[in-house]
Short mmCIF file of C-alpha atoms and ligand atoms in Angstrom, two decimals:
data_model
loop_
_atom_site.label_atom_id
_atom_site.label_comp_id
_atom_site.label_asym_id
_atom_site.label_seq_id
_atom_site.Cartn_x
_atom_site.Cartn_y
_atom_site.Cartn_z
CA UNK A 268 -45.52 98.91 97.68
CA UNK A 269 -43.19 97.53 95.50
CA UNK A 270 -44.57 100.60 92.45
CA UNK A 271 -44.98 103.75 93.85
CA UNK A 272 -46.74 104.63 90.85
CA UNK A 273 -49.45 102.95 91.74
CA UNK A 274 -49.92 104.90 94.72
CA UNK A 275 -50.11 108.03 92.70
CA UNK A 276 -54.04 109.36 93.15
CA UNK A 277 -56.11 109.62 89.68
CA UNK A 278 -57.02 112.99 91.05
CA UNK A 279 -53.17 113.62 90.67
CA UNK A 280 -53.15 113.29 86.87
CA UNK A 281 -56.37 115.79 86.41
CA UNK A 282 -55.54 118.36 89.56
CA UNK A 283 -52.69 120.33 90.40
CA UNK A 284 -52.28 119.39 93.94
CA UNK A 285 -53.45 116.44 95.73
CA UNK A 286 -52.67 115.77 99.67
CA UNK A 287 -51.40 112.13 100.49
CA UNK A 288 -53.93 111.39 103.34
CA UNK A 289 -56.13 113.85 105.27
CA UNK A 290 -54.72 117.40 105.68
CA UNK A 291 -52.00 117.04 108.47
CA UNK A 292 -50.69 114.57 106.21
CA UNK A 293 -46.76 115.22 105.35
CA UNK A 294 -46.99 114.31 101.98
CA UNK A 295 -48.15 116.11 98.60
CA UNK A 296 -48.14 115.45 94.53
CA UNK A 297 -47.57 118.18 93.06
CA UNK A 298 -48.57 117.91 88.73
CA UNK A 299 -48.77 122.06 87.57
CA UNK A 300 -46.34 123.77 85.68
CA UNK A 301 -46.61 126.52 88.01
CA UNK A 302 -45.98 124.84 91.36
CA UNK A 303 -43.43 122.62 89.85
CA UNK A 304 -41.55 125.78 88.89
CA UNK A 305 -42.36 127.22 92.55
CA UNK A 306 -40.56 124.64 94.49
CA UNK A 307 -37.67 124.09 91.80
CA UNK A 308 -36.88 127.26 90.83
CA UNK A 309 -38.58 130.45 92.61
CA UNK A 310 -38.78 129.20 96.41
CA UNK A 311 -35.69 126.51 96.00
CA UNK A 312 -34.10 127.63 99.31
CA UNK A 313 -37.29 126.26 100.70
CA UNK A 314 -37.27 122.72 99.26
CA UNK A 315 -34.42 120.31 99.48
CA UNK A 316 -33.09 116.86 98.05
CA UNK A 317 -33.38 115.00 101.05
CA UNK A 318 -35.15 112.19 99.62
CA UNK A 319 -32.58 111.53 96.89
CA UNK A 320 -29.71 112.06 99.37
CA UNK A 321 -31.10 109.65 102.11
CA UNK A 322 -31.41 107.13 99.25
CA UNK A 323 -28.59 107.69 97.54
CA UNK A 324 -26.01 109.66 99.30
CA UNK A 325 -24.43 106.01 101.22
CA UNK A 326 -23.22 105.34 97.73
CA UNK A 327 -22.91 109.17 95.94
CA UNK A 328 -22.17 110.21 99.49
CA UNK A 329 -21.27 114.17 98.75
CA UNK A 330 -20.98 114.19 94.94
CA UNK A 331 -22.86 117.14 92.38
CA UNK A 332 -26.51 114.45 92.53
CA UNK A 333 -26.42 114.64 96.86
CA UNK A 334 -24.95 117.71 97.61
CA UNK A 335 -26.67 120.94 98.49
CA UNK A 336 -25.75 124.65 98.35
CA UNK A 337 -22.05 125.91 97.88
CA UNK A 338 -20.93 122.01 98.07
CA UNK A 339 -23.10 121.57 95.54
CA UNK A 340 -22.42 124.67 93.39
CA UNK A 341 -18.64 124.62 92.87
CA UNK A 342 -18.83 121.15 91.79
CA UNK A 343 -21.27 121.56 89.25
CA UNK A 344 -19.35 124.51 88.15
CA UNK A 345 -16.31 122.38 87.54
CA UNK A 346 -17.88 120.05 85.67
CA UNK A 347 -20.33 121.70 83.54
CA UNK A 348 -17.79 122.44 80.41
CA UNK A 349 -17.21 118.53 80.40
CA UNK A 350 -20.29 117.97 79.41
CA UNK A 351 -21.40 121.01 76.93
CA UNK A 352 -22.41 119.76 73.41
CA UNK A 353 -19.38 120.72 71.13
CA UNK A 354 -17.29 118.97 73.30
CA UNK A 355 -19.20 115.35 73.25
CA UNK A 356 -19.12 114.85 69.36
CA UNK A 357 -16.23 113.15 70.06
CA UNK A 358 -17.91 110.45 71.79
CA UNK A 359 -20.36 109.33 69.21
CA UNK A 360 -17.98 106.67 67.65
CA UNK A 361 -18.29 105.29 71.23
CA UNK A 362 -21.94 105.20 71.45
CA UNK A 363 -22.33 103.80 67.85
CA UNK A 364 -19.74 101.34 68.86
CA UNK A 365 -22.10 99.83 71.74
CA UNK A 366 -25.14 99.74 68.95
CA UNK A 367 -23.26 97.69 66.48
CA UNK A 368 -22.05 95.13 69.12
CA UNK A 369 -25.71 95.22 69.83
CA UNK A 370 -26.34 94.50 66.59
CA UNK A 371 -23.56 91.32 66.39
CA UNK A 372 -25.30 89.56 69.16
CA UNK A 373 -28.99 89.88 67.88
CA UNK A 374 -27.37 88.80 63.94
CA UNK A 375 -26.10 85.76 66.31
CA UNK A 376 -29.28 84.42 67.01
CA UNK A 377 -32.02 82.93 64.62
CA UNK A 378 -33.83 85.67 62.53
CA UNK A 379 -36.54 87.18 64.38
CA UNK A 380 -35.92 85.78 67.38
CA UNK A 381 -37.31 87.15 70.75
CA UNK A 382 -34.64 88.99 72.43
CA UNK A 383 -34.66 91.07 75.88
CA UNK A 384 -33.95 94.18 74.96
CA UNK A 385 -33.85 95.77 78.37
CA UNK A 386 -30.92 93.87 79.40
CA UNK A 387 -29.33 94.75 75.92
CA UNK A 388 -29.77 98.75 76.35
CA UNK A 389 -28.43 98.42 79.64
CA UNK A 390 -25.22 96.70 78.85
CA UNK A 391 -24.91 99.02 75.71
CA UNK A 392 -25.13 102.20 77.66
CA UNK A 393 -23.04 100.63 80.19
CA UNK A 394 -20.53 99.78 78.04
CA UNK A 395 -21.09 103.64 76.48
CA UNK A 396 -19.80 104.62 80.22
CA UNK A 397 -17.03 102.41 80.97
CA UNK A 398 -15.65 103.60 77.99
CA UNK A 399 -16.00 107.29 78.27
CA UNK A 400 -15.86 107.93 81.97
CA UNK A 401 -13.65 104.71 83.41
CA UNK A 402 -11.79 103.12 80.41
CA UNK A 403 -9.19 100.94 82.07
CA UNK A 404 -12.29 99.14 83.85
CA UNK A 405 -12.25 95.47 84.24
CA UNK A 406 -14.22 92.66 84.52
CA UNK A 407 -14.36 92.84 88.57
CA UNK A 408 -15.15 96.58 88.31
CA UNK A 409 -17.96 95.92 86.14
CA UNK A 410 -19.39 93.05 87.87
CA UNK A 411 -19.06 94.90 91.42
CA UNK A 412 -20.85 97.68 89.57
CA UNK A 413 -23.73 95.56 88.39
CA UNK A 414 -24.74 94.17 91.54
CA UNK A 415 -24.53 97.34 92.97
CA UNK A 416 -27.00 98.67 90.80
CA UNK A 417 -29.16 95.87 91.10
CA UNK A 418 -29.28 96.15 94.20
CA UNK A 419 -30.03 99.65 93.98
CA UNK A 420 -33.02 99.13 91.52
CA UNK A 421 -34.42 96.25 93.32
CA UNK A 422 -34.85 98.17 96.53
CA UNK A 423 -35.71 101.69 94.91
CA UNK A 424 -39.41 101.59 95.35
CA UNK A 425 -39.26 100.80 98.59
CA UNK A 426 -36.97 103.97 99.57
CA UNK A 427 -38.81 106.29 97.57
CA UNK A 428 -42.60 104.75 99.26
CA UNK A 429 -40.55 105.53 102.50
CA UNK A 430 -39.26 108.67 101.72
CA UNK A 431 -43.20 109.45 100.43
CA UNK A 432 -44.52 108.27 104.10
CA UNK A 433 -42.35 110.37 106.19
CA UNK A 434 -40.87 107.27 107.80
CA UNK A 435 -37.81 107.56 109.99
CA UNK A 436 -34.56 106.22 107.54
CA UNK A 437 -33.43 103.78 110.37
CA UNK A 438 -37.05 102.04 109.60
CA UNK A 439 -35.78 98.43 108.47
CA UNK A 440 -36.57 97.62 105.09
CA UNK A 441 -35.70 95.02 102.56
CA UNK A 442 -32.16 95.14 100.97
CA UNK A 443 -30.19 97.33 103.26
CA UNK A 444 -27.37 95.10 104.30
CA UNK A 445 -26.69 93.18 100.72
CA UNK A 446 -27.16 97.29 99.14
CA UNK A 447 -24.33 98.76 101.57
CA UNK A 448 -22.18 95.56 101.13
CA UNK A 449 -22.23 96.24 97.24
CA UNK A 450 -21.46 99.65 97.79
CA UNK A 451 -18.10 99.01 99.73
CA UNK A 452 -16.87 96.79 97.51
CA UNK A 453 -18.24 99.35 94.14
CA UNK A 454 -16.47 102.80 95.75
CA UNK A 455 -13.02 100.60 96.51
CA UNK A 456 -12.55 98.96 93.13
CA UNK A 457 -13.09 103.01 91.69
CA UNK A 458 -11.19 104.59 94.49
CA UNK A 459 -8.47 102.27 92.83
CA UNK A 460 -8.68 102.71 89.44
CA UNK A 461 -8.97 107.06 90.15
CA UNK A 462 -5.74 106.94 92.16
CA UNK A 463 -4.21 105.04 88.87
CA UNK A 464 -5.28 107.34 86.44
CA UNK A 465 -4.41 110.36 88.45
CA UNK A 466 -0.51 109.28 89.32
CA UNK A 467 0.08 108.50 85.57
CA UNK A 468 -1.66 112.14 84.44
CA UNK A 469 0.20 113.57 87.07
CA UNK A 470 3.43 112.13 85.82
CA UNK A 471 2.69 113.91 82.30
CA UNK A 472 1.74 110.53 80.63
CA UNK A 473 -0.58 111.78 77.85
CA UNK A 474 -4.46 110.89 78.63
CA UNK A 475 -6.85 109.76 75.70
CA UNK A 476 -10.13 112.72 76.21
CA UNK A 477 -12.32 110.78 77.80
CA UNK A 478 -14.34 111.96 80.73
CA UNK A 479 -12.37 110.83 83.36
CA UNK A 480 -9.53 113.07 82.30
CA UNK A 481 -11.65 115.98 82.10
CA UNK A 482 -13.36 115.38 85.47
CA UNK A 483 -9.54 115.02 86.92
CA UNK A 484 -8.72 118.23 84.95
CA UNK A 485 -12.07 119.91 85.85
CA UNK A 486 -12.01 122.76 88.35
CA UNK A 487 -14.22 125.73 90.10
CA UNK A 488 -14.10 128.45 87.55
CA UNK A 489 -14.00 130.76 90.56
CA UNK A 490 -11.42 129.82 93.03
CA UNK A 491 -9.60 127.33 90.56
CA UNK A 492 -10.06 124.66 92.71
CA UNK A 493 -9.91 120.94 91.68
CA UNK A 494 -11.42 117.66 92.98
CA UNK A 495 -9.47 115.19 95.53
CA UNK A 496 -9.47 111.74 95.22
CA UNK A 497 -12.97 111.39 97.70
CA UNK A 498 -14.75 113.95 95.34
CA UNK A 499 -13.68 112.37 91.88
CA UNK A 500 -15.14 109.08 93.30
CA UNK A 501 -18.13 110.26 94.20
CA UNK A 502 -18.68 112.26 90.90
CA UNK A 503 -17.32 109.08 88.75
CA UNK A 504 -20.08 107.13 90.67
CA UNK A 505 -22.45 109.74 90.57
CA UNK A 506 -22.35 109.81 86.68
CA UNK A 507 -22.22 105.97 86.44
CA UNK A 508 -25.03 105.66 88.46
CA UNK A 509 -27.52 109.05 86.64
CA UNK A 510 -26.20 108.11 83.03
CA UNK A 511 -26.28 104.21 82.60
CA UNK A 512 -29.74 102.77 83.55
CA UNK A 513 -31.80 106.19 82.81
CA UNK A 514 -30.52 106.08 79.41
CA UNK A 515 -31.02 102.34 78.74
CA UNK A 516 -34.43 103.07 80.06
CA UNK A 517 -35.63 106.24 77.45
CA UNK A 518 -33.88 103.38 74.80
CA UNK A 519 -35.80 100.33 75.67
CA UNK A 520 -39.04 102.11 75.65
CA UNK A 521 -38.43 103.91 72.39
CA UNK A 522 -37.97 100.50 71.01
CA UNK A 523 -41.02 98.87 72.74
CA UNK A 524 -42.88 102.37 70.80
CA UNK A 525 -41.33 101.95 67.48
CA UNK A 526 -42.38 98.13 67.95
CA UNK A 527 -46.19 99.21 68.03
CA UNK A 528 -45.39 101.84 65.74
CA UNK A 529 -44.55 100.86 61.83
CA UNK A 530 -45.75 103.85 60.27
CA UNK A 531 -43.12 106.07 62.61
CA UNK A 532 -40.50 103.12 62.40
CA UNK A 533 -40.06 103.44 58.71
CA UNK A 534 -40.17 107.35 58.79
CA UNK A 535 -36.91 106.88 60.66
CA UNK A 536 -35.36 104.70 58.69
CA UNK A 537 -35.77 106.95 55.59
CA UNK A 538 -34.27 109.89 57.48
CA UNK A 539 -31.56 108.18 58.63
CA UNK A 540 -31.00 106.96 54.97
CA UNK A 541 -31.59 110.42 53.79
CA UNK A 542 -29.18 112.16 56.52
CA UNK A 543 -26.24 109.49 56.61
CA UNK A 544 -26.32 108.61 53.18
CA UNK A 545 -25.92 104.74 54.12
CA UNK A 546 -22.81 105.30 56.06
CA UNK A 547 -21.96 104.89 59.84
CA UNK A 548 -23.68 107.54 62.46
CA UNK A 549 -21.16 110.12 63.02
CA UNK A 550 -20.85 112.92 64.96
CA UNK A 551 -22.12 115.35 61.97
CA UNK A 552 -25.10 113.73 61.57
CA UNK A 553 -26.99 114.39 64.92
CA UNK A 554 -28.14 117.51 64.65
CA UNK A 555 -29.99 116.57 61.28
CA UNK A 556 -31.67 113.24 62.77
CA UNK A 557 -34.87 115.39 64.13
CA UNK A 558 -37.71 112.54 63.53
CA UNK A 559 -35.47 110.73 66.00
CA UNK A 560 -35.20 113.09 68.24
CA UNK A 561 -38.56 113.66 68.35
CA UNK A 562 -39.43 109.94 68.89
CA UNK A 563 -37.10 110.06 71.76
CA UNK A 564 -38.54 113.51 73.74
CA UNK A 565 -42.30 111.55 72.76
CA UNK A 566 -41.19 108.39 74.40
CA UNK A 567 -39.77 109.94 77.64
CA UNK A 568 -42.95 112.38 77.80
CA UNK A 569 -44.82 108.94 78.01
CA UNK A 570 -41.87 106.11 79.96
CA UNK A 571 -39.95 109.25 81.62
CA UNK A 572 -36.89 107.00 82.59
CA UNK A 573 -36.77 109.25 86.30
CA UNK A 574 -40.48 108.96 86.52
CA UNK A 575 -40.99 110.89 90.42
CA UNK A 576 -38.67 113.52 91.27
CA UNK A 577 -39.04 114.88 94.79
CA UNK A 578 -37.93 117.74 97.45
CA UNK A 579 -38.68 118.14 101.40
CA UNK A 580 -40.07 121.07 102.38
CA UNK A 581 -37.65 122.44 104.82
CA UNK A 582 -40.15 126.00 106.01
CA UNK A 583 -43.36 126.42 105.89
CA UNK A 584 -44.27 127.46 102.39
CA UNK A 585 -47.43 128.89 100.62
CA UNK A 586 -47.35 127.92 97.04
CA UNK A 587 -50.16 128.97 94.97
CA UNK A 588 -52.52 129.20 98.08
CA UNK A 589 -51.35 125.86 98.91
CA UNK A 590 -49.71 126.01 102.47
CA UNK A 591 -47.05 123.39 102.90
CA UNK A 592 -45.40 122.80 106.18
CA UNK A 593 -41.77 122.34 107.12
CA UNK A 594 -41.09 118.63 106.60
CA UNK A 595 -43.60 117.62 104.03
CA UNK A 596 -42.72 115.75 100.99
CA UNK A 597 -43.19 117.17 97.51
CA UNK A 598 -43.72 114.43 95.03
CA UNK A 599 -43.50 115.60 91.23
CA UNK A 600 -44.66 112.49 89.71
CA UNK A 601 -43.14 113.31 86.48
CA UNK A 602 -44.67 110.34 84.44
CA UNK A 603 -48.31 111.75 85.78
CA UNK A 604 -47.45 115.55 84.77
CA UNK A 605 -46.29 113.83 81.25
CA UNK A 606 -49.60 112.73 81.06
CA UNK A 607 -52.08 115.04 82.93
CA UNK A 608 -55.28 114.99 81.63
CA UNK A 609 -55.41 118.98 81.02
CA UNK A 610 -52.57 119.46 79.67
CA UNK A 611 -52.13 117.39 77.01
CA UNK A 612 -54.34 116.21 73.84
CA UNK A 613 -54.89 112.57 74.02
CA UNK A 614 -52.02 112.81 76.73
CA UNK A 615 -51.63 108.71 76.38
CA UNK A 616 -51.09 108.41 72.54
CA UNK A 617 -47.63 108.16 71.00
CA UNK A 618 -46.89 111.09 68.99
CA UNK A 619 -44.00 112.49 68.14
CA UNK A 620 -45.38 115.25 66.22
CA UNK A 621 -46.08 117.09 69.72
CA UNK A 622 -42.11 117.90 69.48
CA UNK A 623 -41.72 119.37 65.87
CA UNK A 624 -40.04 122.21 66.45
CA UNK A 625 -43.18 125.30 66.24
CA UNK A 626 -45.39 122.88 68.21
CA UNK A 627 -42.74 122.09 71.20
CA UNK A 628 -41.68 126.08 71.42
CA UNK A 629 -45.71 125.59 72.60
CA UNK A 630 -45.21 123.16 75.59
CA UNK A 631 -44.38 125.20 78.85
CA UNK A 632 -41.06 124.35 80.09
CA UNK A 633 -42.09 122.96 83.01
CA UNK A 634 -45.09 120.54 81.72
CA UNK A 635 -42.39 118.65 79.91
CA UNK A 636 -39.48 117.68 82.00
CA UNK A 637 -37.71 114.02 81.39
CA UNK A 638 -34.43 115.68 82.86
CA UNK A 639 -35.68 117.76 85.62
CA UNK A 640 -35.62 121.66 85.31
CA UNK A 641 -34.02 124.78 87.84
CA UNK A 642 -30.43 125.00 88.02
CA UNK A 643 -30.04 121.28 89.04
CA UNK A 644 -31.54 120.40 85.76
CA UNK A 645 -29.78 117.04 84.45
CA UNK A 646 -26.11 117.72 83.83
CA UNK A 647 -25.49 114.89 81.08
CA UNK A 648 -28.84 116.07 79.18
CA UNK A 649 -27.13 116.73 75.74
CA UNK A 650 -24.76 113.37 76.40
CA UNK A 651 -27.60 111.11 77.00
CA UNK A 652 -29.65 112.96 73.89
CA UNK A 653 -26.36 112.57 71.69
CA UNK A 654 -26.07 108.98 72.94
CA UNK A 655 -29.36 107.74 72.57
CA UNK A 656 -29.75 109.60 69.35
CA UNK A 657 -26.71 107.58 67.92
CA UNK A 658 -27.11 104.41 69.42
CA UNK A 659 -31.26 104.00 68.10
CA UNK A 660 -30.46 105.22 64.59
CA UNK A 661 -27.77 102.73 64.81
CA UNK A 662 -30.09 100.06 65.59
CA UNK A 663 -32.39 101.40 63.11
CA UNK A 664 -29.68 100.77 60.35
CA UNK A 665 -30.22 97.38 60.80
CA UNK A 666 -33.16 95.90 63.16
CA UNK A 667 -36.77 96.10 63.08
CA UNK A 668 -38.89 95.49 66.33
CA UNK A 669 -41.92 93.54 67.10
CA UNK A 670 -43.79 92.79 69.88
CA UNK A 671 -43.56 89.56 70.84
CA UNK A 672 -46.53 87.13 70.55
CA UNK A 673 -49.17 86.59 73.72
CA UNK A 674 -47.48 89.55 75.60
CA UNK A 675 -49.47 91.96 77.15
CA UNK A 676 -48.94 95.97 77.54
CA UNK A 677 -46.14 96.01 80.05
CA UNK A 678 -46.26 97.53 83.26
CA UNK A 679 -43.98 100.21 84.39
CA UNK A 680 -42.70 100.24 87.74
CA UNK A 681 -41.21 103.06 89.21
CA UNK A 682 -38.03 101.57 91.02
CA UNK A 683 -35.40 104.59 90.55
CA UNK A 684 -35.52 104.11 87.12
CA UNK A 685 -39.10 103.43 84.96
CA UNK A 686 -38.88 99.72 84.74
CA UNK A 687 -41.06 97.26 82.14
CA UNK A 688 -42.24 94.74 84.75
CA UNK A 689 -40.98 91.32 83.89
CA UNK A 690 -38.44 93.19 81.20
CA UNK A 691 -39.04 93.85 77.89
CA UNK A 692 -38.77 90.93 74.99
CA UNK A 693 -39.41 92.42 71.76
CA UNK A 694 -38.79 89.95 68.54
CA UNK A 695 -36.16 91.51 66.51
CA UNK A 696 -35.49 91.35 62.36
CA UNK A 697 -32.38 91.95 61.22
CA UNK A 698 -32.93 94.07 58.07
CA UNK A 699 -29.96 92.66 56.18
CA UNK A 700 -31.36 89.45 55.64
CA UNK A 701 -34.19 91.21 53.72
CA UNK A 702 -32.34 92.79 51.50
C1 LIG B 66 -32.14 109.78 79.38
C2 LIG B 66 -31.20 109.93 80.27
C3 LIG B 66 -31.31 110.75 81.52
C4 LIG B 66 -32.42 111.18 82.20
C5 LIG B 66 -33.89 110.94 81.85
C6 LIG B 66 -31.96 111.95 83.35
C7 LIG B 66 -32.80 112.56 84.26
C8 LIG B 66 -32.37 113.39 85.29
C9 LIG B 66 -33.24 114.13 86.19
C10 LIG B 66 -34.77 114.10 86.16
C11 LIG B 66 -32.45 114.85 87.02
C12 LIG B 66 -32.93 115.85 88.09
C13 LIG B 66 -33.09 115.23 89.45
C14 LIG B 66 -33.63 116.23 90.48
O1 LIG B 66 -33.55 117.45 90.29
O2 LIG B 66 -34.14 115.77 91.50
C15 LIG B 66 -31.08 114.53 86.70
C16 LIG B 66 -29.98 115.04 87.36
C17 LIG B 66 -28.69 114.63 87.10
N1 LIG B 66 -28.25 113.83 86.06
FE1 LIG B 66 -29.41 112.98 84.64
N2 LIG B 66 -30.59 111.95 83.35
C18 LIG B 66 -30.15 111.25 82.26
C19 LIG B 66 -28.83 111.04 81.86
C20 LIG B 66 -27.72 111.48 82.55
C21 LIG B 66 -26.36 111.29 82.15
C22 LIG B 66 -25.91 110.61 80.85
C23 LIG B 66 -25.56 111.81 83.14
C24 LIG B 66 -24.05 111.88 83.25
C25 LIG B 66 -23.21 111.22 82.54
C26 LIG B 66 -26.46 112.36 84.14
C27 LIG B 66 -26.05 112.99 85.30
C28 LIG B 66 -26.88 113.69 86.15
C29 LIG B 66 -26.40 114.43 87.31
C30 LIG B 66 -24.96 114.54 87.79
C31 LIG B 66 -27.53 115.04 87.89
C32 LIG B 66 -27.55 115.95 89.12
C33 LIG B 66 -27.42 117.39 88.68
C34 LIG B 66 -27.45 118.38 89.83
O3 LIG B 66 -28.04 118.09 90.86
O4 LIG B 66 -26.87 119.46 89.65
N3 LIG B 66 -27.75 112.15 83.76
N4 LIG B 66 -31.05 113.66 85.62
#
């Protein structure tokens, strides 16, 4: 119960559709390319969020993640330019930022000590956000925020097992009262700091390009309409809450990878030597780091940070022969259909080679999908690549990883986000010290 992943079938990860329970069951997994495409693409109208909405949408309540059809549309719309790729260059001093401070704290302890890097990624791609999306934030923001998300994360697998069974929301289950209390006190504290930022752009003060200011700038290319106070909340949280722990989670397993991996570990660090010439990541520099790239797309093909992705059926729907009635649940274990036996040669091995650039053009769009896929593919897609991009050759620069001694394989646990159960200490060498 508490790792829906467990719960997925074997038969799931070698056969396109699999029924949870006998056949008037309201549940299926769902682990083809084709049917994947049917419910997020070709029959949409027929499948909806309600899954992520009942779990989410107390918090998001109606922003671009939990809102459906033209609610839904406008706002992503609006906000799409914000987060195009010419326009987030600009950024990568932030995210490079977060990796040396990274750096400082790990140079701070003894040399090769055991250090948890989970809990570092996180606070390095949360400090990524506070700086680009809320940068007046302060310490009681960031706190509230934490909790919130803890909360969140520790209760995820629950919701989701729920969602999976069909069972009514008002069903008690662990964590509801301490989860809504953090989310009062979360949307206040940035219901404050919005109205602050707005007044003083709306008195002309000039306003550094961060995403706030483009989110309070953004509006519906089609009507010209822009977002009120309620709506830039919910976005602000909406992007705090998709962009922080997802991307700390693609990080921390990339590491764990490298850590197991020496032979792709120093193929990186030559090509970062090669393509920054010994100087800081910079914006120019990204598109020419492709070994990291690819160790990135091969890490979230194997620890997809959103590891189930689902949709209720809201008609009755034949898919592929497959009849699905109104009200079933459509599971798209992505870390299974990352893995699916048919599908992929040696589909448990890390390599990165799979996504050099002939052999990926080979992988069907939907059989690989760390970010989702349809029109409510993930919005921040190029910022988290850009980020995570910088921010590991960063730490390349400078640390090498290890496993650390007596630990087993870890375990990931789908909560919302593909945890390492019990974390993930990895011993860490700074390479300075070698030199
Ligand atoms: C490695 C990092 C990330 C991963 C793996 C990831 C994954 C995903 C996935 C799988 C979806 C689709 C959910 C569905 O259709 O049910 C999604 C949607 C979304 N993501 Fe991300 N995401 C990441 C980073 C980010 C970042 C950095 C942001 C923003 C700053 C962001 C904002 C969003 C939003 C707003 C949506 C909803 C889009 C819509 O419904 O139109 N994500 N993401």
């Amino acid at each position: 119960m508490r790792n829906p992943l467990e719960t997925v079938p074997q038969a799931a990860y070698e056969d396109d559709f699999v029924r949870i329970g006998d056949a008037s069951s309201r549940g299926v997994w769902i682990t083809s390319p084709t049917l994947v495409k049917a419910v997020l693409l070709d029959e949409r109208d027929k499948f909806r969020k309600l899954t992520q909405i009942r779990l989410l949408g107390p918090l998001l309540r109606k922003g671009i993640l939990t809102s459906e059809g033209a609610d839904w549309k406008w706002q992503r719309q609006a906000s799409a330019p914000m987060f195009r790729p010419a326009g987030l260059a600009n950024f990568v001093p932030t995210f490079v930022r977060a990796a040396e401070d990274t750096l400082a704290r790990w140079r701070a302890s003894p040399h090769g000590s055991v250090q948890a890097v989970d809990d570092d990624m996180s606070r390095a791609t949360f400090d990524v956000i506070s700086t680009t999306l809320l940068p007046s934030s302060d310490e009681a923001f960031a706190l509230a925020f934490q909790r919130s998300v803890q909360a969140l994360q520790r209760f995820g697998g629950w919701d989701i097992l729920f969602a999976a069974l069909s069972l009514p929301y008002w069903v008690p289950r662990p964590g509801g009262v301490a989860k809504l209390r953090a989310m009062r006190t979360l949307r206040s504290a940035v219901t404050a700091l919005v109205r602050e930022r707005r007044g003083e752009q709306e008195a002309g003060s000039e306003a550094p390009d961060d995403l706030l200011h483009r989110l309070i700038a953004a509006h519906d290319p089609e009507t010209g309409r822009a977002m009120d106070v309620e709506q830039l909340v919910d976005n602000l949280l909406t992007f705090y809450l998709a962009g922080h722990e997802t991307t700390a989670k693609a990080l921390t397993w990339t590491l764990y990878l490298l850590a197991r991996s020496p032979e792709w570990t120093a193929m990186l660090e030559d090509e970062i030597e090669r393509v920054t010439g010994g100087a800081s990541v910079a914006g120019e520099h990204i598109e020419g780091l492709v070994l990291v790239q690819q160790v990135l797309k091969e890490s979230m093909r194997l620890y997809p940070p959103v590891p189930i992705m689902s949709r209720q059926a809201v008609a009755d729907a034949v898919i592929e022969g497959h009849e699905i009635r109104a009200g079933t649940s459509v599971l798209m274990p992505i870390y299974v259909i990352h893995r699916h036996a048919r599908r992929w040669e040696h589909p448990d091995e890390f390599d990165p080679a799979r996504f050099a650039s002939e052999r990926e053009a080979q992988i069907p769009r939907y059989q690989y999908m760390p970010f989702g896929a349809g029109p409510r593919i993930c919005i921040g897609m190029s910022f988290a690549m850009m980020e995570a991009t910088a921010i590991l050759a960063t730490l390349l620069r400078d640390a090498r990883f290890a496993t650390a001694e007596g630990r087993r394989e870890p375990t990931p646990v789908a909560a919302v986000t593909l945890m390492p159960k019990g974390g993930m200490p990895l011993r860490v060498e700074s390479r300075r010290n070698r030199r």
